Amino acid sequence: MKVSNNLSRISRRDLFKVAGTYGMSSTLLAAGTFGGAMSLANLARAAESTYEKRFAKEPKFTLKLGAAGFNERNLLIERAGVLEFARDLESRTDGEIRVEFIGDNAICNQLSCVEKTQQGIVDMYSASTQNSAGGAPYLNVLDYAYMFRSRADQYYFLYSPKSQEVLRDPFEKMHGLKFLFSHAELRGIQLGLSWADRETVTSVEQLAGTKNRVTGTQLGRIAMQALNLNPVPIAWEETLDGLKQGLIDGAETWASAVAYANMSPVVSQCVDLRFFCGTEHTAMNASVFDSLDGYLQDAVMESAYLTQVHVQAANEAALVNTVGFSTPQLPETIFAQNNVRIANLSDDEIKKAEEMCSPEYQPALWEEWRERINGWAGGIDTYQEIYDEVRNNPHSLAENVEPRRWWKA
């Protein structure tokens, strides 16, 4: 498998043996620094070196970061940036902040990480905004259908000062959480094995009547109902079994999520519907942030910015080189090895879907939730503000979007 993942050569038993000595955070941070082949011996040496550097001085703050379903392998498939953030923050603060990474659903999962951060069980979390919207409903603000045209639009918004006004400030005020950075993809429909022998989907009509898993986002359900995609709420951890057993036809999620969750063997077609956000974000308890000294707060923001830049480049590359989300596909990618076809829809079909479900064409569908979210945001028209802002984006490719420090005017 053409996965840029050195840990694929290390068994989980050996990995945990090293982690048992030096800690999982030090082991994973060490593994991420390798550029070539890795053996158990050189992983252990690197983990020891990393441990000694991290524990050379007593930190002022030790922050727990709960990372939902991420583990040492899948963080190199979907490049959500969590370990890069931890590594940079520890280095930038010269060890005054130490980050304890707790992944693989060990302390929280996609649905509970947001609440456990609000409760102070962890200090930071990484999970999708859509799953987190169950506990932090303001995150629905990202999920108006076809508000974003592309991944480039998503990154453009995340870097924009407008994101501070429309996303970050209301999110912090309402939920006590500080939105730090996010990966960016757009959701499609991932069809199960019952579609393996059927023709590749080219139209919205072919999907009509299918039964599909939906996340915690309320706005995502509005779009799915308008597209006749029959949303069925299923926990992320149960989606694989639902597809395997044929309980659902498909799932709304994004390409790298299929790959990192080992869902590719039970997905036959990745339909690139691009109808709303797939954003694996990292956020921090705002009270914990406020308790930091000013220079450490600055460090958190600079590390979040550097990580956002890293994620923008790394995930765009991983989509092509690791996942296989491209046409044509590279032969040794995860999708190619599991016979997952990319079902690209024409511009006309995407436009048809947009006219069926978006606030631009079907405003009545969104009125109740739009008013609710606008009220939470202090009366601004959240959809229109984001829609207008991202249409200032001149780039068609996500890797070309200019990074900006969003908290500075």
Short mmCIF file of C-alpha atoms in Angstrom, two decimals:
data_model
loop_
_atom_site.label_atom_id
_atom_site.label_comp_id
_atom_site.label_asym_id
_atom_site.label_seq_id
_atom_site.Cartn_x
_atom_site.Cartn_y
_atom_site.Cartn_z
CA MET A 1 0.00 0.00 0.00
CA LYS A 2 1.43 3.35 -0.98
CA VAL A 3 0.89 5.01 2.36
CA SER A 4 3.53 7.41 3.66
CA ASN A 5 3.27 5.71 7.00
CA ASN A 6 6.44 4.47 8.62
CA LEU A 7 4.44 2.87 11.40
CA SER A 8 2.98 0.33 8.98
CA ARG A 9 6.23 -1.60 9.47
CA ILE A 10 5.82 -1.68 13.25
CA SER A 11 3.32 -4.02 14.89
CA ARG A 12 0.87 -2.50 17.36
CA ARG A 13 2.28 -4.80 20.05
CA ASP A 14 5.79 -3.39 19.51
CA LEU A 15 4.44 0.14 19.28
CA PHE A 16 2.73 -0.20 22.66
CA LYS A 17 5.91 -1.73 24.08
CA VAL A 18 7.81 1.44 23.16
CA ALA A 19 4.92 3.63 24.30
CA GLY A 20 4.84 1.78 27.61
CA THR A 21 8.37 3.01 28.25
CA TYR A 22 8.32 6.50 26.82
CA GLY A 23 4.60 7.34 26.63
CA MET A 24 2.34 7.35 23.60
CA SER A 25 2.75 11.08 22.97
CA SER A 26 6.55 10.85 22.82
CA THR A 27 6.39 7.72 20.69
CA LEU A 28 3.99 9.22 18.16
CA LEU A 29 5.81 12.54 18.03
CA ALA A 30 9.04 10.65 17.38
CA ALA A 31 7.49 8.50 14.66
CA GLY A 32 6.31 11.58 12.82
CA THR A 33 9.88 12.80 12.36
CA PHE A 34 11.03 9.81 10.28
CA GLY A 35 11.54 10.38 6.57
CA GLY A 36 12.51 6.82 5.64
CA ALA A 37 12.27 3.24 6.83
CA MET A 38 11.63 2.67 10.49
CA SER A 39 12.60 -0.27 12.65
CA LEU A 40 11.59 -1.03 16.20
CA ALA A 41 15.11 -0.17 17.36
CA ASN A 42 15.29 3.25 15.74
CA LEU A 43 11.73 4.06 16.81
CA ALA A 44 12.73 3.27 20.39
CA ARG A 45 15.83 5.48 20.10
CA ALA A 46 13.82 8.34 18.63
CA ALA A 47 11.11 7.95 21.29
CA GLU A 48 13.77 8.03 24.03
CA SER A 49 15.31 11.18 22.54
CA THR A 50 11.90 12.83 22.19
CA TYR A 51 10.97 11.85 25.74
CA GLU A 52 14.20 13.32 27.13
CA LYS A 53 13.64 16.61 25.31
CA ARG A 54 9.99 16.84 26.35
CA PHE A 55 10.68 16.01 29.99
CA ALA A 56 13.91 18.00 30.38
CA LYS A 57 12.03 20.61 32.39
CA GLU A 58 8.84 20.75 34.36
CA PRO A 59 6.03 22.30 32.27
CA LYS A 60 3.90 25.16 33.51
CA PHE A 61 0.88 23.53 31.88
CA THR A 62 0.13 19.97 30.79
CA LEU A 63 -2.78 19.93 28.37
CA LYS A 64 -4.75 16.79 27.50
CA LEU A 65 -5.77 16.51 23.85
CA GLY A 66 -8.49 13.94 23.12
CA ALA A 67 -8.40 12.94 19.46
CA ALA A 68 -11.53 10.86 18.82
CA GLY A 69 -10.78 7.95 16.46
CA PHE A 70 -7.28 9.01 15.47
CA ASN A 71 -4.38 6.70 16.15
CA GLU A 72 -0.75 6.41 15.17
CA ARG A 73 -1.54 5.13 11.67
CA ASN A 74 -4.57 7.01 10.42
CA LEU A 75 -3.16 10.44 11.24
CA LEU A 76 -0.94 9.87 8.20
CA ILE A 77 -3.98 9.18 5.99
CA GLU A 78 -6.23 12.07 6.94
CA ARG A 79 -3.80 14.86 7.73
CA ALA A 80 -5.71 16.59 10.51
CA GLY A 81 -2.54 18.08 12.01
CA VAL A 82 -3.02 17.08 15.65
CA LEU A 83 0.47 15.74 16.27
CA GLU A 84 2.08 18.57 14.30
CA PHE A 85 0.26 21.04 16.54
CA ALA A 86 1.40 19.27 19.72
CA ARG A 87 5.00 19.04 18.50
CA ASP A 88 5.17 22.68 17.47
CA LEU A 89 3.49 24.01 20.60
CA GLU A 90 5.86 22.12 22.89
CA SER A 91 8.87 23.33 20.90
CA ARG A 92 7.61 26.90 20.55
CA THR A 93 7.07 27.22 24.31
CA ASP A 94 10.37 25.48 25.14
CA GLY A 95 8.48 22.84 27.10
CA GLU A 96 6.42 25.26 29.19
CA ILE A 97 3.35 23.65 27.62
CA ARG A 98 3.34 19.86 27.36
CA VAL A 99 0.61 18.15 25.33
CA GLU A 100 -0.65 14.72 26.32
CA PHE A 101 -2.13 13.16 23.18
CA ILE A 102 -4.91 10.63 23.87
CA GLY A 103 -6.29 9.17 20.64
CA ASP A 104 -8.07 6.07 19.36
CA ASN A 105 -11.29 6.85 21.28
CA ALA A 106 -9.40 6.18 24.53
CA ILE A 107 -10.86 9.19 26.34
CA CYS A 108 -13.55 10.51 23.98
CA ASN A 109 -15.14 9.73 20.62
CA GLN A 110 -16.50 11.73 17.70
CA LEU A 111 -19.71 12.57 19.54
CA SER A 112 -18.38 13.08 23.08
CA CYS A 113 -15.03 14.90 22.67
CA VAL A 114 -16.68 18.31 22.49
CA GLU A 115 -18.64 17.77 25.71
CA LYS A 116 -15.65 16.33 27.58
CA THR A 117 -13.65 19.43 26.63
CA GLN A 118 -16.43 21.68 27.88
CA GLN A 119 -16.50 19.67 31.11
CA GLY A 120 -12.73 19.96 31.57
CA ILE A 121 -12.04 16.22 31.28
CA VAL A 122 -9.74 17.09 28.40
CA ASP A 123 -8.37 20.52 27.53
CA MET A 124 -8.46 20.20 23.73
CA TYR A 125 -10.09 17.86 21.26
CA SER A 126 -10.04 16.86 17.62
CA ALA A 127 -13.22 15.62 15.93
CA SER A 128 -15.42 16.59 13.01
CA THR A 129 -17.46 19.75 13.43
CA GLN A 130 -20.48 17.84 12.14
CA ASN A 131 -20.33 15.16 14.84
CA SER A 132 -19.48 17.81 17.44
CA ALA A 133 -22.56 19.82 16.45
CA GLY A 134 -24.65 17.53 18.65
CA GLY A 135 -22.96 18.99 21.75
CA ALA A 136 -22.09 22.38 20.24
CA PRO A 137 -24.92 23.26 17.85
CA TYR A 138 -23.37 26.53 16.70
CA LEU A 139 -21.03 24.41 14.55
CA ASN A 140 -24.00 23.90 12.23
CA VAL A 141 -23.01 27.30 10.84
CA LEU A 142 -20.55 25.55 8.52
CA ASP A 143 -23.11 23.16 7.08
CA TYR A 144 -25.40 25.17 4.81
CA ALA A 145 -25.58 23.22 1.56
CA TYR A 146 -23.31 24.43 -1.26
CA MET A 147 -22.16 27.46 0.71
CA PHE A 148 -18.61 26.33 -0.12
CA ARG A 149 -17.86 25.47 -3.74
CA SER A 150 -14.54 23.76 -3.11
CA ARG A 151 -11.88 22.89 -0.56
CA ALA A 152 -10.18 26.12 -1.63
CA ASP A 153 -13.22 28.06 -0.43
CA GLN A 154 -13.08 26.26 2.91
CA TYR A 155 -9.43 27.11 3.51
CA TYR A 156 -10.02 30.66 2.33
CA PHE A 157 -12.68 31.05 5.00
CA LEU A 158 -10.65 29.40 7.76
CA TYR A 159 -7.85 31.92 7.14
CA SER A 160 -10.19 34.88 6.79
CA PRO A 161 -10.80 37.43 9.58
CA LYS A 162 -14.46 36.88 8.67
CA SER A 163 -14.15 33.43 10.27
CA GLN A 164 -13.33 35.16 13.55
CA GLU A 165 -16.58 37.14 13.38
CA VAL A 166 -18.93 34.50 11.99
CA LEU A 167 -17.50 31.22 13.32
CA ARG A 168 -14.91 31.54 16.05
CA ASP A 169 -16.23 34.33 18.29
CA PRO A 170 -19.85 33.07 18.44
CA PHE A 171 -18.61 29.49 18.96
CA GLU A 172 -16.45 30.60 21.89
CA LYS A 173 -19.16 32.79 23.40
CA MET A 174 -21.86 30.14 23.13
CA HIS A 175 -19.93 26.98 23.91
CA GLY A 176 -16.79 28.09 25.77
CA LEU A 177 -14.50 26.61 23.12
CA LYS A 178 -11.76 28.16 21.01
CA PHE A 179 -11.69 26.96 17.38
CA LEU A 180 -8.00 26.50 16.50
CA PHE A 181 -7.63 24.88 13.05
CA SER A 182 -9.28 22.35 10.75
CA HIS A 183 -8.74 20.07 7.82
CA ALA A 184 -11.11 20.74 4.90
CA GLU A 185 -12.99 18.40 2.61
CA LEU A 186 -16.51 18.36 1.21
CA ARG A 187 -18.91 15.53 1.89
CA GLY A 188 -20.22 13.10 -0.66
CA ILE A 189 -22.07 9.80 -0.56
CA GLN A 190 -19.99 6.69 0.02
CA LEU A 191 -21.92 3.78 -1.43
CA GLY A 192 -21.61 0.27 -0.02
CA LEU A 193 -20.89 -3.02 -1.73
CA SER A 194 -24.42 -3.39 -3.12
CA TRP A 195 -23.34 -0.76 -5.67
CA ALA A 196 -20.15 -2.57 -6.67
CA ASP A 197 -21.67 -4.14 -9.79
CA ARG A 198 -23.79 -1.15 -10.71
CA GLU A 199 -22.78 1.57 -13.13
CA THR A 200 -20.80 4.47 -11.77
CA VAL A 201 -23.12 7.19 -10.50
CA THR A 202 -23.27 10.23 -12.77
CA SER A 203 -26.53 11.88 -11.68
CA VAL A 204 -28.34 12.97 -8.56
CA GLU A 205 -31.38 10.95 -9.62
CA GLN A 206 -29.45 7.69 -9.32
CA LEU A 207 -29.02 8.35 -5.60
CA ALA A 208 -32.69 9.15 -4.98
CA GLY A 209 -34.29 6.83 -2.45
CA THR A 210 -31.05 5.45 -1.06
CA LYS A 211 -30.70 5.22 2.72
CA ASN A 212 -27.59 6.95 4.06
CA ARG A 213 -25.88 7.53 7.38
CA VAL A 214 -25.90 11.14 8.61
CA THR A 215 -23.76 12.84 11.26
CA GLY A 216 -24.87 14.98 14.20
CA THR A 217 -25.39 18.07 12.05
CA GLN A 218 -28.99 19.26 11.74
CA LEU A 219 -28.26 21.23 8.58
CA GLY A 220 -26.78 18.20 6.87
CA ARG A 221 -30.09 16.40 7.35
CA ILE A 222 -31.97 19.25 5.69
CA ALA A 223 -29.84 18.91 2.57
CA MET A 224 -30.10 15.13 2.53
CA GLN A 225 -33.87 15.16 2.86
CA ALA A 226 -34.14 17.69 0.01
CA LEU A 227 -31.97 15.41 -2.15
CA ASN A 228 -34.07 12.33 -1.21
CA LEU A 229 -31.10 10.66 0.47
CA ASN A 230 -33.04 9.41 3.51
CA PRO A 231 -30.69 10.40 6.38
CA VAL A 232 -30.28 7.77 9.09
CA PRO A 233 -28.45 8.88 12.27
CA ILE A 234 -25.72 6.32 12.96
CA ALA A 235 -22.69 6.85 15.19
CA TRP A 236 -19.42 7.08 13.27
CA GLU A 237 -18.07 4.02 15.08
CA GLU A 238 -21.08 1.98 13.88
CA THR A 239 -21.05 3.15 10.26
CA LEU A 240 -18.60 0.49 9.10
CA ASP A 241 -20.84 -2.31 10.37
CA GLY A 242 -23.91 -0.63 8.89
CA LEU A 243 -22.30 -0.62 5.44
CA LYS A 244 -20.89 -4.13 5.85
CA GLN A 245 -24.25 -5.60 6.82
CA GLY A 246 -26.19 -3.66 4.17
CA LEU A 247 -28.32 -1.84 6.75
CA ILE A 248 -27.66 1.35 4.81
CA ASP A 249 -26.89 1.99 1.14
CA GLY A 250 -24.23 4.53 1.90
CA ALA A 251 -22.90 7.18 4.23
CA GLU A 252 -22.37 10.89 3.91
CA THR A 253 -18.76 11.55 4.74
CA TRP A 254 -15.56 12.57 2.97
CA ALA A 255 -12.89 10.62 1.11
CA SER A 256 -10.03 10.57 3.62
CA ALA A 257 -12.43 9.62 6.43
CA VAL A 258 -13.36 6.49 4.46
CA ALA A 259 -9.67 5.68 4.09
CA TYR A 260 -8.55 6.37 7.65
CA ALA A 261 -11.46 4.49 9.24
CA ASN A 262 -10.68 1.34 7.24
CA MET A 263 -14.03 1.71 5.53
CA SER A 264 -12.64 1.32 2.01
CA PRO A 265 -13.19 -2.48 1.86
CA VAL A 266 -16.95 -1.96 2.23
CA VAL A 267 -17.28 1.12 -0.03
CA SER A 268 -17.62 0.67 -3.78
CA GLN A 269 -18.23 4.21 -5.02
CA CYS A 270 -17.19 7.59 -3.62
CA VAL A 271 -19.76 9.99 -5.09
CA ASP A 272 -18.26 13.47 -5.10
CA LEU A 273 -21.46 15.36 -4.31
CA ARG A 274 -19.61 18.14 -2.41
CA PHE A 275 -22.82 19.24 -0.72
CA PHE A 276 -21.54 20.41 2.66
CA CYS A 277 -18.51 20.56 4.89
CA GLY A 278 -16.36 17.74 6.18
CA THR A 279 -14.14 19.52 8.68
CA GLU A 280 -12.01 17.65 11.23
CA HIS A 281 -11.22 20.50 13.58
CA THR A 282 -9.23 20.96 16.75
CA ALA A 283 -10.56 23.22 19.50
CA MET A 284 -9.58 24.19 23.02
CA ASN A 285 -11.42 24.90 26.24
CA ALA A 286 -11.56 28.72 26.27
CA SER A 287 -11.14 28.95 30.05
CA VAL A 288 -7.94 26.91 29.81
CA PHE A 289 -6.70 29.20 27.03
CA ASP A 290 -7.54 32.27 29.13
CA SER A 291 -5.59 30.82 32.09
CA LEU A 292 -2.35 30.79 30.06
CA ASP A 293 0.16 33.62 30.26
CA GLY A 294 -0.13 36.05 27.36
CA TYR A 295 3.00 34.82 25.59
CA LEU A 296 1.74 31.22 25.84
CA GLN A 297 -1.61 32.28 24.37
CA ASP A 298 0.33 33.82 21.48
CA ALA A 299 2.21 30.54 21.09
CA VAL A 300 -1.02 28.54 20.91
CA MET A 301 -2.31 30.80 18.15
CA GLU A 302 0.96 30.70 16.18
CA SER A 303 1.09 26.90 16.47
CA ALA A 304 -2.53 26.72 15.31
CA TYR A 305 -1.64 28.90 12.33
CA LEU A 306 1.41 26.83 11.41
CA THR A 307 -0.68 23.66 11.73
CA GLN A 308 -3.39 25.11 9.50
CA VAL A 309 -0.75 25.79 6.83
CA HIS A 310 0.62 22.25 7.24
CA VAL A 311 -2.81 20.65 6.98
CA GLN A 312 -3.70 22.63 3.86
CA ALA A 313 -0.67 21.27 2.00
CA ALA A 314 -0.40 17.81 3.55
CA ASN A 315 -4.02 16.76 3.19
CA GLU A 316 -4.22 17.93 -0.41
CA ALA A 317 -1.21 15.73 -1.18
CA ALA A 318 -2.51 12.79 0.84
CA LEU A 319 -5.85 12.83 -0.99
CA VAL A 320 -4.03 12.05 -4.24
CA ASN A 321 -1.01 10.04 -3.07
CA THR A 322 -2.42 8.08 -0.14
CA VAL A 323 -6.22 7.99 -0.36
CA GLY A 324 -6.67 7.79 -4.12
CA PHE A 325 -9.25 10.55 -4.35
CA SER A 326 -8.36 11.58 -7.89
CA THR A 327 -9.18 10.82 -11.51
CA PRO A 328 -7.26 8.87 -12.61
CA GLN A 329 -6.21 7.18 -9.39
CA LEU A 330 -2.64 6.33 -8.53
CA PRO A 331 -2.45 2.52 -8.56
CA GLU A 332 -1.23 1.73 -5.03
CA THR A 333 -3.49 4.10 -3.11
CA ILE A 334 -6.04 2.90 -0.56
CA PHE A 335 -9.01 3.44 -2.88
CA ALA A 336 -7.33 1.77 -5.84
CA GLN A 337 -6.36 -1.30 -3.81
CA ASN A 338 -9.92 -1.64 -2.50
CA ASN A 339 -11.65 -0.95 -5.84
CA VAL A 340 -13.32 2.23 -4.64
CA ARG A 341 -14.39 4.15 -7.73
CA ILE A 342 -14.54 7.94 -7.78
CA ALA A 343 -17.94 8.99 -9.11
CA ASN A 344 -17.42 12.50 -10.43
CA LEU A 345 -20.55 14.52 -11.14
CA SER A 346 -20.64 17.08 -13.93
CA ASP A 347 -20.96 20.79 -13.20
CA ASP A 348 -24.56 20.58 -14.44
CA GLU A 349 -25.35 17.78 -11.97
CA ILE A 350 -23.76 19.67 -9.08
CA LYS A 351 -25.82 22.70 -10.07
CA LYS A 352 -28.94 20.55 -10.15
CA ALA A 353 -28.21 19.29 -6.63
CA GLU A 354 -27.57 22.85 -5.46
CA GLU A 355 -30.91 23.98 -6.88
CA MET A 356 -32.65 21.12 -5.06
CA CYS A 357 -31.29 21.83 -1.61
CA SER A 358 -29.28 25.04 -1.08
CA PRO A 359 -30.45 28.20 0.72
CA GLU A 360 -29.91 30.13 -2.52
CA TYR A 361 -32.68 28.19 -4.26
CA GLN A 362 -34.69 26.66 -1.41
CA PRO A 363 -34.66 29.33 1.33
CA ALA A 364 -37.80 28.04 3.04
CA LEU A 365 -36.09 24.75 3.93
CA TRP A 366 -33.47 26.60 5.94
CA GLU A 367 -35.49 29.42 7.47
CA GLU A 368 -35.94 27.99 10.96
CA TRP A 369 -32.33 26.95 11.48
CA ARG A 370 -30.96 30.01 9.73
CA GLU A 371 -32.84 32.30 12.11
CA ARG A 372 -31.69 30.24 15.08
CA ILE A 373 -28.01 30.35 14.10
CA ASN A 374 -28.23 34.03 13.21
CA GLY A 375 -29.66 34.72 16.66
CA TRP A 376 -26.79 32.87 18.30
CA ALA A 377 -24.37 34.96 16.22
CA GLY A 378 -25.88 38.24 17.40
CA GLY A 379 -28.18 38.86 14.46
CA ILE A 380 -25.77 38.67 11.51
CA ASP A 381 -26.87 36.66 8.45
CA THR A 382 -24.35 33.85 8.88
CA TYR A 383 -25.06 32.07 5.61
CA GLN A 384 -24.85 35.21 3.50
CA GLU A 385 -21.71 36.45 5.26
CA ILE A 386 -19.84 33.19 4.61
CA TYR A 387 -21.29 32.76 1.10
CA ASP A 388 -20.20 36.25 0.06
CA GLU A 389 -16.79 35.99 1.72
CA VAL A 390 -15.71 32.77 0.04
CA ARG A 391 -16.76 34.08 -3.37
CA ASN A 392 -13.89 36.53 -3.00
CA ASN A 393 -11.59 33.51 -3.24
CA PRO A 394 -9.75 33.67 -6.58
CA HIS A 395 -8.21 30.19 -6.44
CA SER A 396 -9.57 26.94 -7.81
CA LEU A 397 -6.90 24.81 -6.09
CA ALA A 398 -6.80 24.51 -2.33
CA GLU A 399 -3.02 24.48 -2.19
CA ASN A 400 -2.94 27.96 -3.75
CA VAL A 401 -4.98 29.69 -1.04
CA GLU A 402 -2.91 32.31 0.76
CA PRO A 403 -2.46 31.63 4.50
CA ARG A 404 -3.47 34.48 6.80
CA ARG A 405 -3.52 34.91 10.56
CA TRP A 406 -7.27 35.10 10.95
CA TRP A 407 -7.23 36.74 14.41
CA LYS A 408 -5.32 39.76 13.10
CA ALA A 409 -7.10 42.38 11.02
#
